[in-house]
Coordinates of N, CA and C in Angstrom, one line a residue:
M1 N 8.7 39.2 34.6 CA 7.8 38.4 35.3 C 6.9 37.6 34.4
T2 N 6.9 36.3 34.5 CA 6.1 35.5 33.6 C 4.8 35.2 34.3
D3 N 3.8 35.0 33.5 CA 2.4 34.6 34.0 C 2.4 33.1 34.1
P4 N 2.2 32.5 35.4 CA 2.2 31.1 35.5 C 1.1 30.4 34.7
A5 N -0.1 31.1 34.6 CA -1.2 30.5 33.8 C -0.8 30.4 32.4
A6 N -0.1 31.4 31.8 CA 0.3 31.3 30.4 C 1.3 30.2 30.2
D7 N 2.2 30.1 31.1 CA 3.2 29.0 31.0 C 2.6 27.7 31.1
E8 N 1.6 27.5 31.9 CA 0.9 26.2 32.0 C 0.1 25.9 30.7
R9 N -0.5 27.0 30.2 CA -1.3 26.8 28.9 C -0.3 26.4 27.8
A10 N 0.9 27.0 27.7 CA 1.9 26.7 26.7 C 2.4 25.3 26.9
A11 N 2.6 24.9 28.1 CA 3.0 23.5 28.3 C 2.0 22.5 27.9
E12 N 0.7 22.8 28.2 CA -0.4 21.9 27.8 C -0.5 21.9 26.3
R13 N -0.3 23.0 25.6 CA -0.4 23.1 24.2 C 0.7 22.2 23.5
E14 N 1.9 22.4 24.1 CA 3.1 21.6 23.6 C 2.8 20.1 23.8
E15 N 2.3 19.7 24.9 CA 2.0 18.3 25.2 C 0.9 17.8 24.2
L16 N -0.1 18.6 24.0 CA -1.1 18.1 23.0 C -0.6 18.0 21.6
L17 N 0.3 18.9 21.2 CA 0.9 18.9 19.9 C 1.8 17.6 19.8
R18 N 2.5 17.3 20.8 CA 3.4 16.1 20.8 C 2.6 14.9 20.8
Y19 N 1.5 14.8 21.5 CA 0.6 13.7 21.5 C 0.0 13.5 20.1
E20 N -0.5 14.6 19.5 CA -1.0 14.5 18.2 C 0.0 14.0 17.1
A21 N 1.2 14.5 17.3 CA 2.3 14.0 16.3 C 2.6 12.5 16.5
E22 N 2.5 12.1 17.8 CA 2.7 10.6 18.0 C 1.6 9.8 17.4
R23 N 0.4 10.3 17.6 CA -0.8 9.6 17.0 C -0.7 9.6 15.4
E24 N -0.3 10.7 14.9 CA -0.1 10.7 13.4 C 1.0 9.8 12.9
A25 N 2.1 9.7 13.6 CA 3.2 8.8 13.3 C 2.7 7.3 13.4
K26 N 1.9 7.0 14.4 CA 1.4 5.7 14.6 C 0.4 5.3 13.5
R27 N -0.4 6.3 13.1 CA -1.4 6.0 12.0 C -0.7 5.8 10.7
R28 N 0.4 6.6 10.4 CA 1.1 6.3 9.2 C 1.8 5.0 9.2
R29 N 2.4 4.5 10.3 CA 3.0 3.2 10.3 C 1.9 2.1 10.1
R30 N 0.8 2.3 10.8 CA -0.3 1.3 10.6 C -0.8 1.2 9.2
D31 N -1.0 2.4 8.6 CA -1.5 2.4 7.2 C -0.5 1.8 6.2
A32 N 0.8 2.1 6.5 CA 1.9 1.5 5.6 C 1.9 0.0 5.7
A33 N 1.7 -0.5 7.0 CA 1.7 -2.0 7.2 C 0.4 -2.6 6.5
S34 N -0.7 -1.9 6.5 CA -1.9 -2.4 5.9 C -1.7 -2.4 4.4
R35 N -1.1 -1.4 3.8 CA -0.9 -1.3 2.4 C 0.0 -2.5 1.9
R36 N 1.1 -2.8 2.7 CA 2.0 -3.9 2.4 C 1.2 -5.2 2.4
A37 N 0.4 -5.4 3.4 CA -0.4 -6.7 3.5 C -1.3 -6.8 2.4
V38 N -2.1 -5.8 2.0 CA -3.0 -5.8 0.9 C -2.2 -6.0 -0.4
G39 N -1.1 -5.4 -0.5 CA -0.3 -5.6 -1.7 C 0.1 -7.0 -1.9
W40 N 0.6 -7.7 -0.8 CA 1.0 -9.1 -0.9 C -0.1 -10.0 -1.2
I41 N -1.3 -9.7 -0.6 CA -2.5 -10.6 -0.9 C -2.9 -10.4 -2.3
A42 N -2.9 -9.2 -2.8 CA -3.3 -8.9 -4.2 C -2.3 -9.6 -5.2
A43 N -1.0 -9.5 -4.8 CA 0.0 -10.1 -5.7 C -0.2 -11.6 -5.8
V44 N -0.4 -12.3 -4.7 CA -0.6 -13.7 -4.7 C -1.9 -14.1 -5.5
A45 N -3.0 -13.3 -5.2 CA -4.2 -13.6 -6.0 C -4.0 -13.4 -7.5
L46 N -3.3 -12.3 -7.9 CA -3.1 -12.1 -9.3 C -2.2 -13.1 -9.9
A47 N -1.2 -13.5 -9.1 CA -0.3 -14.6 -9.7 C -1.0 -15.9 -9.9
F48 N -1.9 -16.2 -8.9 CA -2.7 -17.5 -9.1 C -3.6 -17.3 -10.3
L49 N -4.3 -16.2 -10.5 CA -5.1 -15.9 -11.6 C -4.4 -16.0 -12.9
L50 N -3.2 -15.4 -12.9 CA -2.4 -15.5 -14.1 C -2.0 -16.9 -14.5
Y51 N -1.6 -17.7 -13.5 CA -1.2 -19.1 -13.7 C -2.4 -19.9 -14.2
D52 N -3.5 -19.7 -13.5 CA -4.7 -20.5 -13.9 C -5.2 -20.1 -15.3
S53 N -5.4 -18.8 -15.5 CA -5.9 -18.4 -16.8 C -4.9 -18.6 -17.9
G54 N -3.7 -18.5 -17.7 CA -2.7 -18.8 -18.7 C -2.7 -20.3 -19.1
G55 N -2.9 -21.2 -18.1 CA -3.0 -22.6 -18.4 C -4.3 -22.9 -19.2
A56 N -5.4 -22.3 -18.8 CA -6.6 -22.5 -19.5 C -6.6 -21.9 -20.9
L57 N -5.9 -20.8 -21.0 CA -5.7 -20.2 -22.4 C -4.9 -21.1 -23.3
A58 N -3.8 -21.7 -22.8 CA -3.0 -22.6 -23.6 C -3.8 -23.8 -23.9
E59 N -4.6 -24.4 -23.0 CA -5.3 -25.6 -23.2 C -6.4 -25.3 -24.2
A60 N -7.1 -24.2 -24.1 CA -8.2 -23.9 -25.1 C -7.7 -23.6 -26.5
A61 N -6.5 -23.0 -26.5 CA -5.9 -22.8 -27.9 C -5.5 -24.1 -28.5
R62 N -4.9 -25.0 -27.7 CA -4.5 -26.3 -28.3 C -5.7 -27.1 -28.7
A63 N -6.8 -27.0 -28.0 CA -8.0 -27.8 -28.3 C -8.9 -27.2 -29.3
G64 N -8.6 -26.0 -29.7 CA -9.4 -25.3 -30.7 C -10.7 -24.7 -30.2
R65 N -10.8 -24.6 -28.9 CA -12.0 -24.0 -28.2 C -11.8 -22.5 -28.2
P66 N -13.0 -21.8 -27.9 CA -12.9 -20.3 -27.8 C -11.9 -20.0 -26.6
W67 N -11.1 -19.0 -26.8 CA -10.1 -18.7 -25.8 C -10.1 -17.2 -25.4
G68 N -11.0 -16.4 -26.0 CA -11.0 -15.0 -25.7 C -11.1 -14.6 -24.3
T69 N -12.0 -15.2 -23.6 CA -12.2 -14.9 -22.1 C -10.9 -15.2 -21.3
H70 N -10.3 -16.3 -21.6 CA -9.1 -16.6 -20.9 C -8.0 -15.6 -21.2
A71 N -7.9 -15.1 -22.4 CA -6.9 -14.1 -22.8 C -7.2 -12.8 -22.1
V72 N -8.4 -12.4 -21.9 CA -8.7 -11.2 -21.2 C -8.3 -11.3 -19.7
F73 N -8.6 -12.4 -19.1 CA -8.2 -12.6 -17.7 C -6.7 -12.7 -17.5
T74 N -6.1 -13.4 -18.4 CA -4.6 -13.5 -18.4 C -4.0 -12.1 -18.5
T75 N -4.5 -11.3 -19.4 CA -3.9 -10.0 -19.6 C -4.2 -9.1 -18.4
A76 N -5.4 -9.2 -17.9 CA -5.7 -8.3 -16.7 C -4.8 -8.7 -15.5
A77 N -4.6 -10.0 -15.3 CA -3.8 -10.4 -14.2 C -2.3 -10.0 -14.4
A78 N -1.8 -10.1 -15.6 CA -0.5 -9.7 -15.9 C -0.3 -8.2 -15.7
L79 N -1.3 -7.4 -16.2 CA -1.2 -5.9 -16.0 C -1.3 -5.6 -14.5
G80 N -2.1 -6.3 -13.8 CA -2.2 -6.0 -12.3 C -0.9 -6.3 -11.6
L81 N -0.3 -7.4 -12.0 CA 1.0 -7.7 -11.4 C 2.1 -6.6 -11.8
L82 N 2.0 -6.2 -13.0 CA 3.0 -5.2 -13.5 C 2.7 -3.8 -12.7
W83 N 1.5 -3.5 -12.5 CA 1.2 -2.3 -11.8 C 1.7 -2.4 -10.3
L84 N 1.5 -3.6 -9.7 CA 2.0 -3.7 -8.3 C 3.5 -3.6 -8.3
L85 N 4.2 -4.2 -9.3 CA 5.6 -4.1 -9.4 C 6.1 -2.6 -9.5
W86 N 5.4 -1.9 -10.4 CA 5.7 -0.5 -10.6 C 5.5 0.3 -9.3
A87 N 4.4 0.0 -8.6 CA 4.2 0.7 -7.3 C 5.3 0.4 -6.3
L88 N 5.7 -0.9 -6.3 CA 6.8 -1.2 -5.4 C 8.1 -0.5 -5.7
V89 N 8.4 -0.5 -7.0 CA 9.7 0.2 -7.4 C 9.6 1.7 -7.1
R90 N 8.4 2.3 -7.3 CA 8.2 3.7 -7.0 C 8.3 4.0 -5.5
G91 N 7.8 3.1 -4.7 CA 7.9 3.3 -3.2 C 9.4 3.1 -2.8
I92 N 10.1 2.2 -3.3 CA 11.5 2.0 -3.0 C 12.3 3.3 -3.3
R93 N 12.1 3.8 -4.5 CA 12.8 5.0 -5.0 C 12.5 6.2 -4.1
A94 N 11.2 6.3 -3.7 CA 10.8 7.4 -2.8 C 11.5 7.3 -1.5
R95 N 11.6 6.1 -1.0 CA 12.2 5.9 0.3 C 13.7 6.3 0.3
H96 N 14.3 6.0 -0.8 CA 15.8 6.2 -1.0 C 16.1 7.7 -1.2
R97 N 15.1 8.5 -1.7 CA 15.3 9.9 -1.9 C 15.3 10.7 -0.6
R98 N 14.6 10.1 0.4 CA 14.5 10.9 1.7 C 15.8 10.9 2.4

């Protein structure tokens, strides 16, 4: 003989666990989409900074003006883009391992 109250509590517990798992899956999908959007925005901003600073660096070097600041910004933008590329490759590899 089974206790109807215990069966009802078990069913409620299972429903709550299923609901929580669905919420967690939705949160993970939303967070992944947010990371992709921020990654693309950062990549575009860094690419523009690299293009602009690289051009300013070349122009300053040709004109004989100080170019150290331009070199720092160009290097920082290039390193940022390389880091984003590394993160992308790492994410793709992790997805393929699953």
